CSV table of C-alpha atoms (C1' of nucleotides) in Angstrom, one decimal:
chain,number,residue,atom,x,y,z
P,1,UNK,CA,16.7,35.3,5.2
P,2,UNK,CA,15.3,32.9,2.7
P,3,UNK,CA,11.6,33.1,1.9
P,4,UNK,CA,9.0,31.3,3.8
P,5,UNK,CA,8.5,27.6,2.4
P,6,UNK,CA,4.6,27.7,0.5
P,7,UNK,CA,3.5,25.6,3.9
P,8,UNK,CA,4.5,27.8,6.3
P,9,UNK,CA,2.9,31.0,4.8
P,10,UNK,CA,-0.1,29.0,4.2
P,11,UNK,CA,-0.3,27.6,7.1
P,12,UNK,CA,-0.5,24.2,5.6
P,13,UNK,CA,0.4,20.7,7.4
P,14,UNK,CA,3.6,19.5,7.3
P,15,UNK,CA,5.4,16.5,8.2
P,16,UNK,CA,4.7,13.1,7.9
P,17,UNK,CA,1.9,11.8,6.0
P,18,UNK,CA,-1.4,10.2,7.3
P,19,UNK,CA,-2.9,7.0,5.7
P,20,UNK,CA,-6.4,9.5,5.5
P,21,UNK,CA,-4.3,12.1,3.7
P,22,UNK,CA,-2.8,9.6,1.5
P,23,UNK,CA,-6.2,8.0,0.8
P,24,UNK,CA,-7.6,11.5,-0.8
P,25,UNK,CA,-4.4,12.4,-2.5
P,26,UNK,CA,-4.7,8.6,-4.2
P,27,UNK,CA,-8.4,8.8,-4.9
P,28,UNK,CA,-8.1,12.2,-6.2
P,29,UNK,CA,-5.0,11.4,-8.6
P,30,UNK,CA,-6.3,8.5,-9.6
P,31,UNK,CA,-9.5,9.7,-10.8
P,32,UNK,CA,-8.5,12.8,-12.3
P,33,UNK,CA,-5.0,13.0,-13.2
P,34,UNK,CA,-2.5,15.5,-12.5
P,35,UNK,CA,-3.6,19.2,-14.0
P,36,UNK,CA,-2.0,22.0,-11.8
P,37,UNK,CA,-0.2,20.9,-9.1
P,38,UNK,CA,-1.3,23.8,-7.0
P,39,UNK,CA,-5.0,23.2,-6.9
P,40,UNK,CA,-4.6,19.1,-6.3
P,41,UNK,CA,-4.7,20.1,-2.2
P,42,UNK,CA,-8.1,22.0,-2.7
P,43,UNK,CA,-9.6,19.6,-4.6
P,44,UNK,CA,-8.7,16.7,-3.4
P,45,UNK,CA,-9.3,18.3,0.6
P,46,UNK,CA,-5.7,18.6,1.5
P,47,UNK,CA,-4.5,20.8,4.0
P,48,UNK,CA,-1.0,20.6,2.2
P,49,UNK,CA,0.8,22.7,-0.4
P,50,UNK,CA,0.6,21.3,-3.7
P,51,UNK,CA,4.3,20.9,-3.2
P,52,UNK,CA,3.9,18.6,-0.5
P,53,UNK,CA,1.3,16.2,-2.8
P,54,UNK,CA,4.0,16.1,-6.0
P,55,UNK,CA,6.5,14.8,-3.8
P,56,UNK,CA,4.1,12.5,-2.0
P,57,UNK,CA,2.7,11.0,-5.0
P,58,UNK,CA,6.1,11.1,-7.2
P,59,UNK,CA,7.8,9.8,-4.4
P,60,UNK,CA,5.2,7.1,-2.7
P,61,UNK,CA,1.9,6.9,-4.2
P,62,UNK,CA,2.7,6.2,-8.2
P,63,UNK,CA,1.1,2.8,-8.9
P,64,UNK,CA,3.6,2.5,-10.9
P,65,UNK,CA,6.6,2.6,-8.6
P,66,UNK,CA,8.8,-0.8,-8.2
P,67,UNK,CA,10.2,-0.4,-4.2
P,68,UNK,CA,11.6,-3.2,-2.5
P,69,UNK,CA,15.6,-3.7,-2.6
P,70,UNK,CA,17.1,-3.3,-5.0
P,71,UNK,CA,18.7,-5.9,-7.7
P,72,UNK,CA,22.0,-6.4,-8.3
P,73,UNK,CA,21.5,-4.9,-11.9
P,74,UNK,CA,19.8,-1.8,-11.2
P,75,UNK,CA,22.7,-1.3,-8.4
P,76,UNK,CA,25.4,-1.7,-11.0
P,77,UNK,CA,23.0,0.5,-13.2
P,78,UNK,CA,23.1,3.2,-10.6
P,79,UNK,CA,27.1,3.0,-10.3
P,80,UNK,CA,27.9,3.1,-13.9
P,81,UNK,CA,25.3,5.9,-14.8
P,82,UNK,CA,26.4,8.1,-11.2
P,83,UNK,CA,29.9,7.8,-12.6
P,84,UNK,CA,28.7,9.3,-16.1
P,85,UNK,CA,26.4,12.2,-15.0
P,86,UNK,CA,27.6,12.8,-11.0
P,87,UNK,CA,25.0,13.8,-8.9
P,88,UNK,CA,21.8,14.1,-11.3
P,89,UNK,CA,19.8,11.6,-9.4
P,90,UNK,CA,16.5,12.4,-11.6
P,91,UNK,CA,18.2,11.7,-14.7
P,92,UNK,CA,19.2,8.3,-13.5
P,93,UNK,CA,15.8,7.6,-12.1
P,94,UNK,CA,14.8,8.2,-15.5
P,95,UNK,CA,16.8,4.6,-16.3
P,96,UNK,CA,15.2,3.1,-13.4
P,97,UNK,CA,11.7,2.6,-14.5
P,98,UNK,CA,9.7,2.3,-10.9
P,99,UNK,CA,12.7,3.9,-9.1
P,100,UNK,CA,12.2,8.0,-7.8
P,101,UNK,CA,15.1,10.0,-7.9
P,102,UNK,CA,15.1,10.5,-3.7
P,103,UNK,CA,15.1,6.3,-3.3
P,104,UNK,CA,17.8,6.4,-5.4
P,105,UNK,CA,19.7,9.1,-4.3
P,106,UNK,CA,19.1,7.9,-0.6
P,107,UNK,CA,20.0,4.3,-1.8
P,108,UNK,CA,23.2,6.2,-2.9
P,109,UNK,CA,24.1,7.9,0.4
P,110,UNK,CA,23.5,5.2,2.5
P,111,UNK,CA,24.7,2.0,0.8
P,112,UNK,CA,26.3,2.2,-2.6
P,113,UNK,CA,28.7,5.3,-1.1
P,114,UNK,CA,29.7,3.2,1.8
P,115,UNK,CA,30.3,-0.1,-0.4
P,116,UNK,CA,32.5,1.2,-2.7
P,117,UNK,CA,35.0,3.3,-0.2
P,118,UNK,CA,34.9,0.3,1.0
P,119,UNK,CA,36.4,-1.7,-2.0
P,120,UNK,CA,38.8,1.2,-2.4
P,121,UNK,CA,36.9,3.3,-4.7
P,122,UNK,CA,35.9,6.7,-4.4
P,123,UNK,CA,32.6,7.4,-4.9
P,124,UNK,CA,32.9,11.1,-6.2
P,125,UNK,CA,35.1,9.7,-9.0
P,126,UNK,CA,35.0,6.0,-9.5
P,127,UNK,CA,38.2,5.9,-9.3
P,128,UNK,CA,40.6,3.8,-7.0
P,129,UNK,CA,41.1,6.2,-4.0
P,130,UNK,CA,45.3,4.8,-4.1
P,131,UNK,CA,45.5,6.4,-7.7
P,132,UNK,CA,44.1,9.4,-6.1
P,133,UNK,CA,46.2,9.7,-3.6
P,134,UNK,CA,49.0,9.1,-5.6
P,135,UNK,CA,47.9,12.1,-8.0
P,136,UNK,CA,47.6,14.3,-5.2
P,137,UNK,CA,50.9,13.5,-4.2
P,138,UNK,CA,51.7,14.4,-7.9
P,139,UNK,CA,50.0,18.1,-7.6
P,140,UNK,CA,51.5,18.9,-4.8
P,141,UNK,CA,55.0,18.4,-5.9
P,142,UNK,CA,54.2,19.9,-9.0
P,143,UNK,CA,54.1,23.3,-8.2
P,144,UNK,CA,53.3,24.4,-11.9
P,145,UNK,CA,50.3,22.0,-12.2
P,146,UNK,CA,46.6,22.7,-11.8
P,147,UNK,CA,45.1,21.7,-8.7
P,148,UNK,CA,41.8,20.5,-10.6
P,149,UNK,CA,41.3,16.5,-9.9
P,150,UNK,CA,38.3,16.7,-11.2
P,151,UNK,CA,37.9,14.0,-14.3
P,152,UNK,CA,36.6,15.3,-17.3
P,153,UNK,CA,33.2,17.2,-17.3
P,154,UNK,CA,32.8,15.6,-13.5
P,155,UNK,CA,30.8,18.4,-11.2
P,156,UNK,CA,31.6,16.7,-7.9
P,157,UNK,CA,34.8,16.0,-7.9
P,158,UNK,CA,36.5,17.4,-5.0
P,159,UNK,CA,39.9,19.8,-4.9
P,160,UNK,CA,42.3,18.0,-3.6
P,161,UNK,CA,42.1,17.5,0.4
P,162,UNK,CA,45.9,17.1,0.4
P,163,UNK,CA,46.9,20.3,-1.3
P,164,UNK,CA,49.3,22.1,0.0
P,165,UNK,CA,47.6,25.0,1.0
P,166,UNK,CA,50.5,27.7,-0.1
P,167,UNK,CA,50.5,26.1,-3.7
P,168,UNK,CA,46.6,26.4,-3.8
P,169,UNK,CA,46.6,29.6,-2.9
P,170,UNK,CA,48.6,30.6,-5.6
P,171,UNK,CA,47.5,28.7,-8.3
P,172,UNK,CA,44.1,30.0,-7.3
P,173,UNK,CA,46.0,33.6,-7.9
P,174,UNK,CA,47.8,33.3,-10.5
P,175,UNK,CA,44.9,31.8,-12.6
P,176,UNK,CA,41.4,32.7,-12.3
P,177,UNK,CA,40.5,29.6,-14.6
P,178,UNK,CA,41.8,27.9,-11.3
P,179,UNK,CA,39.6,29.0,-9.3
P,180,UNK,CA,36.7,27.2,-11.2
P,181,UNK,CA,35.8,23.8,-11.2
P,182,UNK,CA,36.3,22.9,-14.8
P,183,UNK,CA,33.2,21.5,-16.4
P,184,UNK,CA,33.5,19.8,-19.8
P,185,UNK,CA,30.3,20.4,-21.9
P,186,UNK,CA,31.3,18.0,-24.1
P,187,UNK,CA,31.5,15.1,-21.4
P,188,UNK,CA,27.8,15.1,-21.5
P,189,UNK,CA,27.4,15.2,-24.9
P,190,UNK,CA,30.0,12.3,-25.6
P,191,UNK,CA,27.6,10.1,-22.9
P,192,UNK,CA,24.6,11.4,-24.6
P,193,UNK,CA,26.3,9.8,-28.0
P,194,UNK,CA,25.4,6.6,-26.2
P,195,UNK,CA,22.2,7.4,-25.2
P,196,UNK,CA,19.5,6.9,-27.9
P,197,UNK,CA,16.2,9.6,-28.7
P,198,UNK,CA,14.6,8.2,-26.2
P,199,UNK,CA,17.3,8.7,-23.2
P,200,UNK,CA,18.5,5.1,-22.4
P,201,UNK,CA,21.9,3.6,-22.7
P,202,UNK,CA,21.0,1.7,-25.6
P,203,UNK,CA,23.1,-1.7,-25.1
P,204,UNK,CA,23.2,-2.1,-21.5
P,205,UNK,CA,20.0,-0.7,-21.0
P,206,UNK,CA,18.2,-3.2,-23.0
P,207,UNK,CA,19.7,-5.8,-21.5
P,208,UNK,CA,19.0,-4.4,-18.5
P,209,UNK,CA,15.2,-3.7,-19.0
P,210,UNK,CA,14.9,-7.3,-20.2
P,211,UNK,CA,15.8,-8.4,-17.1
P,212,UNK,CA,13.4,-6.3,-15.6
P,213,UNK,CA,10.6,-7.0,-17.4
P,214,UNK,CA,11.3,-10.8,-16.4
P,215,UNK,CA,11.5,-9.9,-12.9
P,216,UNK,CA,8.0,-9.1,-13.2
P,217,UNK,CA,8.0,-6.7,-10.5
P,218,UNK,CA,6.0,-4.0,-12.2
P,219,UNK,CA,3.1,-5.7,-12.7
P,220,UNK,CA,0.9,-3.6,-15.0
P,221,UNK,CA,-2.1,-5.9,-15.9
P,222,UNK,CA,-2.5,-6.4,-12.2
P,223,UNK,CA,-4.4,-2.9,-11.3
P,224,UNK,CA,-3.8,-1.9,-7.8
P,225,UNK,CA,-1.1,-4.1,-7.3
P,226,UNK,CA,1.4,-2.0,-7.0
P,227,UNK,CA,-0.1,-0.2,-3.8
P,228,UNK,CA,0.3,-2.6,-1.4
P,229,UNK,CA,2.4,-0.5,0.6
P,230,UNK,CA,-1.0,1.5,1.1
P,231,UNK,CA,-3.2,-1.2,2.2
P,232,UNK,CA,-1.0,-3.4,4.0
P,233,UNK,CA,0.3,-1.0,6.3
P,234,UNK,CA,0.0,-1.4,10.3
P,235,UNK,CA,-2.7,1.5,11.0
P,236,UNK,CA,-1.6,1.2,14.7
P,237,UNK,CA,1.9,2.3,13.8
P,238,UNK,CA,2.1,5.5,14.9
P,239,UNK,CA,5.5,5.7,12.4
P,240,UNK,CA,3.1,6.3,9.1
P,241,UNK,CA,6.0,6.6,6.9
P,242,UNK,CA,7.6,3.9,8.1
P,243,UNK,CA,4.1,1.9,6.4
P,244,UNK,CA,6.6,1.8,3.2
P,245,UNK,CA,9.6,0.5,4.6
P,246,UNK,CA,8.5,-2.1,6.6
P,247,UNK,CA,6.2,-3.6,4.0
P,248,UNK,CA,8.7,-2.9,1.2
P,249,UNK,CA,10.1,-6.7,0.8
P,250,UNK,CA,6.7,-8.0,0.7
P,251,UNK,CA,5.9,-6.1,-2.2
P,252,UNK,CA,7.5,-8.6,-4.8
P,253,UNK,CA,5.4,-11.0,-3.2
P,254,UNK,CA,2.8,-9.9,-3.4
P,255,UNK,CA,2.5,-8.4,-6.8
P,256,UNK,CA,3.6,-11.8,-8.4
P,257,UNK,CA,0.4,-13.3,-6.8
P,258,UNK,CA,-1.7,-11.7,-9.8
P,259,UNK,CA,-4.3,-10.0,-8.2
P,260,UNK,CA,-4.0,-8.1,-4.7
P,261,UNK,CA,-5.0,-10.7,-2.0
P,262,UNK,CA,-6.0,-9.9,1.2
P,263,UNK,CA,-5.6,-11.7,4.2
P,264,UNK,CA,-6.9,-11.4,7.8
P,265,UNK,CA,-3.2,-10.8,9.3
P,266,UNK,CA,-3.2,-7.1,7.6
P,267,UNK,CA,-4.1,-4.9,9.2
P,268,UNK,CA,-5.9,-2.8,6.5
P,269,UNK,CA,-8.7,-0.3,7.8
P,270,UNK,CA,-11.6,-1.8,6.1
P,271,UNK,CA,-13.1,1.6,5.1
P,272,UNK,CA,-10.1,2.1,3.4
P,273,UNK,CA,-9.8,-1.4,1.7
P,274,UNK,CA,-13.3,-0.9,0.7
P,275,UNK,CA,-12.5,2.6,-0.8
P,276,UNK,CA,-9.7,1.0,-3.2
P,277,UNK,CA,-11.7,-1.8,-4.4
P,278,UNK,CA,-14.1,0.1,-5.3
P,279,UNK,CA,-12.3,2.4,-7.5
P,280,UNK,CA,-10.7,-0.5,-8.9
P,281,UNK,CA,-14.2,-1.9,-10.0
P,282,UNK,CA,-15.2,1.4,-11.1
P,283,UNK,CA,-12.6,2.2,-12.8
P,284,UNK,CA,-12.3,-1.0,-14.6
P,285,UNK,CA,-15.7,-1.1,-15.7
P,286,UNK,CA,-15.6,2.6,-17.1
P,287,UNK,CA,-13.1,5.4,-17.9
P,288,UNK,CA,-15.5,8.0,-16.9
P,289,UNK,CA,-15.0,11.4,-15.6
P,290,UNK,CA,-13.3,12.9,-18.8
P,291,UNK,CA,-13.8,16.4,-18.4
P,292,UNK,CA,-12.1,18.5,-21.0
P,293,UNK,CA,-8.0,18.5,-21.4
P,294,UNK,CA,-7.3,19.0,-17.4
P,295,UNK,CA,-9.3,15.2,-16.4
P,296,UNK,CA,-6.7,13.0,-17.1
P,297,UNK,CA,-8.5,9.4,-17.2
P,298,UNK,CA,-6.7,6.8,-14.7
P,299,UNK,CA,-6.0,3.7,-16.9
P,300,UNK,CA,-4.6,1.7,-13.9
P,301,UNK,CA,-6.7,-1.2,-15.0
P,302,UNK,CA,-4.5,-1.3,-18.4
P,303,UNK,CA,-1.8,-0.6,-16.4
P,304,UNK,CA,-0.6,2.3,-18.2
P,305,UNK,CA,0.4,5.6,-15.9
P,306,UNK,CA,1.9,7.7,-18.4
P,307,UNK,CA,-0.9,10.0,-17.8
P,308,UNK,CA,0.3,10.9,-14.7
P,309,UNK,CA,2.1,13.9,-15.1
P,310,UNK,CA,5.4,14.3,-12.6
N,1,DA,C1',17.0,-1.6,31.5
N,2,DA,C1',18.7,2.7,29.9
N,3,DA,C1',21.5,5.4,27.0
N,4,DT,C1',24.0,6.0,22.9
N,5,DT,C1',25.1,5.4,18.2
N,6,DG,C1',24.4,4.5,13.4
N,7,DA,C1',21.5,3.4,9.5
N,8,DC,C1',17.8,4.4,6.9
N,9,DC,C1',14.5,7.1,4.5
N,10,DA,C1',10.5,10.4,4.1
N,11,DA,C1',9.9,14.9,3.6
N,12,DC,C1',11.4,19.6,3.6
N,13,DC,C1',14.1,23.6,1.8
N,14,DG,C1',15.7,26.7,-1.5
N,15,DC,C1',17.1,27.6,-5.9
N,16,DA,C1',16.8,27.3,-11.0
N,17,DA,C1',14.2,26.6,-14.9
N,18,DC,C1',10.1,26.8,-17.2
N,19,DT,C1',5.4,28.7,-18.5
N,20,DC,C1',2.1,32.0,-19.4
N,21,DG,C1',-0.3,36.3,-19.5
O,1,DT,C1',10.6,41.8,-22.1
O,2,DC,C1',9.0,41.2,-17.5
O,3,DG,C1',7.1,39.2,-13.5
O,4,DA,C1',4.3,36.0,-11.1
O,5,DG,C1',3.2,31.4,-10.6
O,6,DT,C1',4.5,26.6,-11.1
O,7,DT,C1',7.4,22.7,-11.5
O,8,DG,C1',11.7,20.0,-11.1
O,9,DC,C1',15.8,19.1,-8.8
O,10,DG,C1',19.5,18.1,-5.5
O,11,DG,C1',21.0,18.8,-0.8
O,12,DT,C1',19.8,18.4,3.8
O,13,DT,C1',17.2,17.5,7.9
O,14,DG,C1',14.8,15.1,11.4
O,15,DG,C1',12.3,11.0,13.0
O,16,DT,C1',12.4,6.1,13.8
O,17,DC,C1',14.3,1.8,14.6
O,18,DA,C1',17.8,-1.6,15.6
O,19,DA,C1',22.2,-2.6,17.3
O,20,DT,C1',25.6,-1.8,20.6
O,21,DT,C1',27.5,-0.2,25.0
DNA sequence: AAATTGACCAACCGCAACTCG
DNA sequence: TCGAGTTGCGGTTGGTCAATT
């Protein structure tokens, strides 16, 4: 069998996270920065495998992450760079500033997928599913031919589901290069051509990020905008996670306002509410707590996370 | 009103790559 | 070079909610 998950031979929590849980992780992250992973649970006073706080924080917590829908850009972003590197949802992300690789990849799965099968595309190959068919058609007749669809360099593009299973079988005998998905090396470096030093599609990209940064969504002179999510959410849920969903779309909102407002309808636990402000105030007023190479500083209040190590 | 179904998404799992002594 | 520990990634699962029957 596999081996145990870090959790379970730890006997560490699992599941879904609690608004207390997320509260220490926050503080603790914010304060200090990310050194080693592994001893964030300890320190912070987490009954969760430092596993468990990466993703949570990566994934949720980041002050820096965008949430809410997403625009019609980023969704054409998302289609045009799945069609050039497949399945490798954290290099995308990496073109999505505020986007994790899981939103995406679960944005992916459950809308983009759907939309374009249903305009006719498939969504392995970006390629009208007709033509597809028609080339499978093609391979089948053809006994000689190679029953690789996939399109240069593509990793998920599937073997044929109308292959004549006879012909497969031999072509997968009589060449063992059949039997292998082939994967161009050079497909990635031709896209990587496009990609300047610092990773982004240059032309579109720029275009694009100019239309985020008017979008204002990441708001980085605003501090602790950008956890909302956090202090808005319904305590009496008894769905934590769903705190993020349901409070997504207000996000926008509320970051444009400047400065988080807080208003009697939320529901924020006023310890809690309390807790953030403060660090906000303290943390503003001082960068303290440098201690040696491992204390990263938080510089929420310039609005600049790229201390946080992922 | 209850049961079923589908959509959505947070979180887990396991593997590979990386780092360091 | 090796092995243990850590990090990063992509696939998958399971819980919740809303819509439908």
């Amino acid at each position: 069998m596999g081996r145990h998950s870090c959790c379970a031979k730890q006997k560490l929590k699992k599941g879904l996270w609690s608004p207390e849980e997320d509260e220490k992780l926050y503080n603790y992250i914010t304060r200090y920065g990310v050194g080693c992973w592994s001893s964030v649970p300890k320190l912070a006073g987490l009954e969760r495998c430092g596993k468990s706080c990466r993703l949570r924080w990566i994934n949720y917590l980041r002050p820096d992450l965008k949430r809410g829908t997403f625009s019609h850009e980023e969704e054409n972003l998302i289609i045009t760079l799945h069609e050039a590197l497949g399945n490798r949802w954290a290099q995308i992300a990496a073109q999505l500033p505020g986007r994790t690789d899981n939103e995406i990849k679960n944005f992916w799965n459950s809308c983009l997928k759907k939309r374009l099968m249903k305009q006719g595309i498939d969504p392995n190959t970006h390629k009208p599913i007709e033509q597809i068919q028609v080339k499978d058609e093609q391979d089948c007749t053809n006994s000689d031919s190679l029953p690789i669809l996939q399109p240069k360099g593509h990793p998920n593009f599937p073997i044929s589901t109308q292959m004549d299973q006879e012909s497969y079988h031999h072509s997968m005998q009589s060449s063992s290069s059949v039997c292998k998905q082939v994967y161009d090396p050079l497909f990635l470096s031709e896209f990587q051509e496009s990609v300047d030093p610092n990773g982004y599609l240059s032309t579109f990209l720029s275009h694009f990020q100019q239309n985020l940064v008017s979008d204002n969504q990441i708001n980085p002179s605003s501090g602790f905008n950008s956890m909302p999510n956090l202090t808005s959410f319904d305590y009496s849920d008894t769905s934590v996670s769903r705190m993020s969903t349901s409070l997504i779309n207000e996000e926008k909102d509320i970051s444009n306002c400047g400065t988080f407002s807080w208003d009697g309808e939320n529901k924020l636990d006023s310890v809690f509410q309390l807790y953030f402000n403060g660090i906000q105030a303290e943390e503003t007023k001082h960068n303290l707590f440098q201690e040696g190479d491992k204390l990263q500083l938080n510089e929420q209040s310039s609005g600049d996370y790229s201390n946080y190590q992922l």
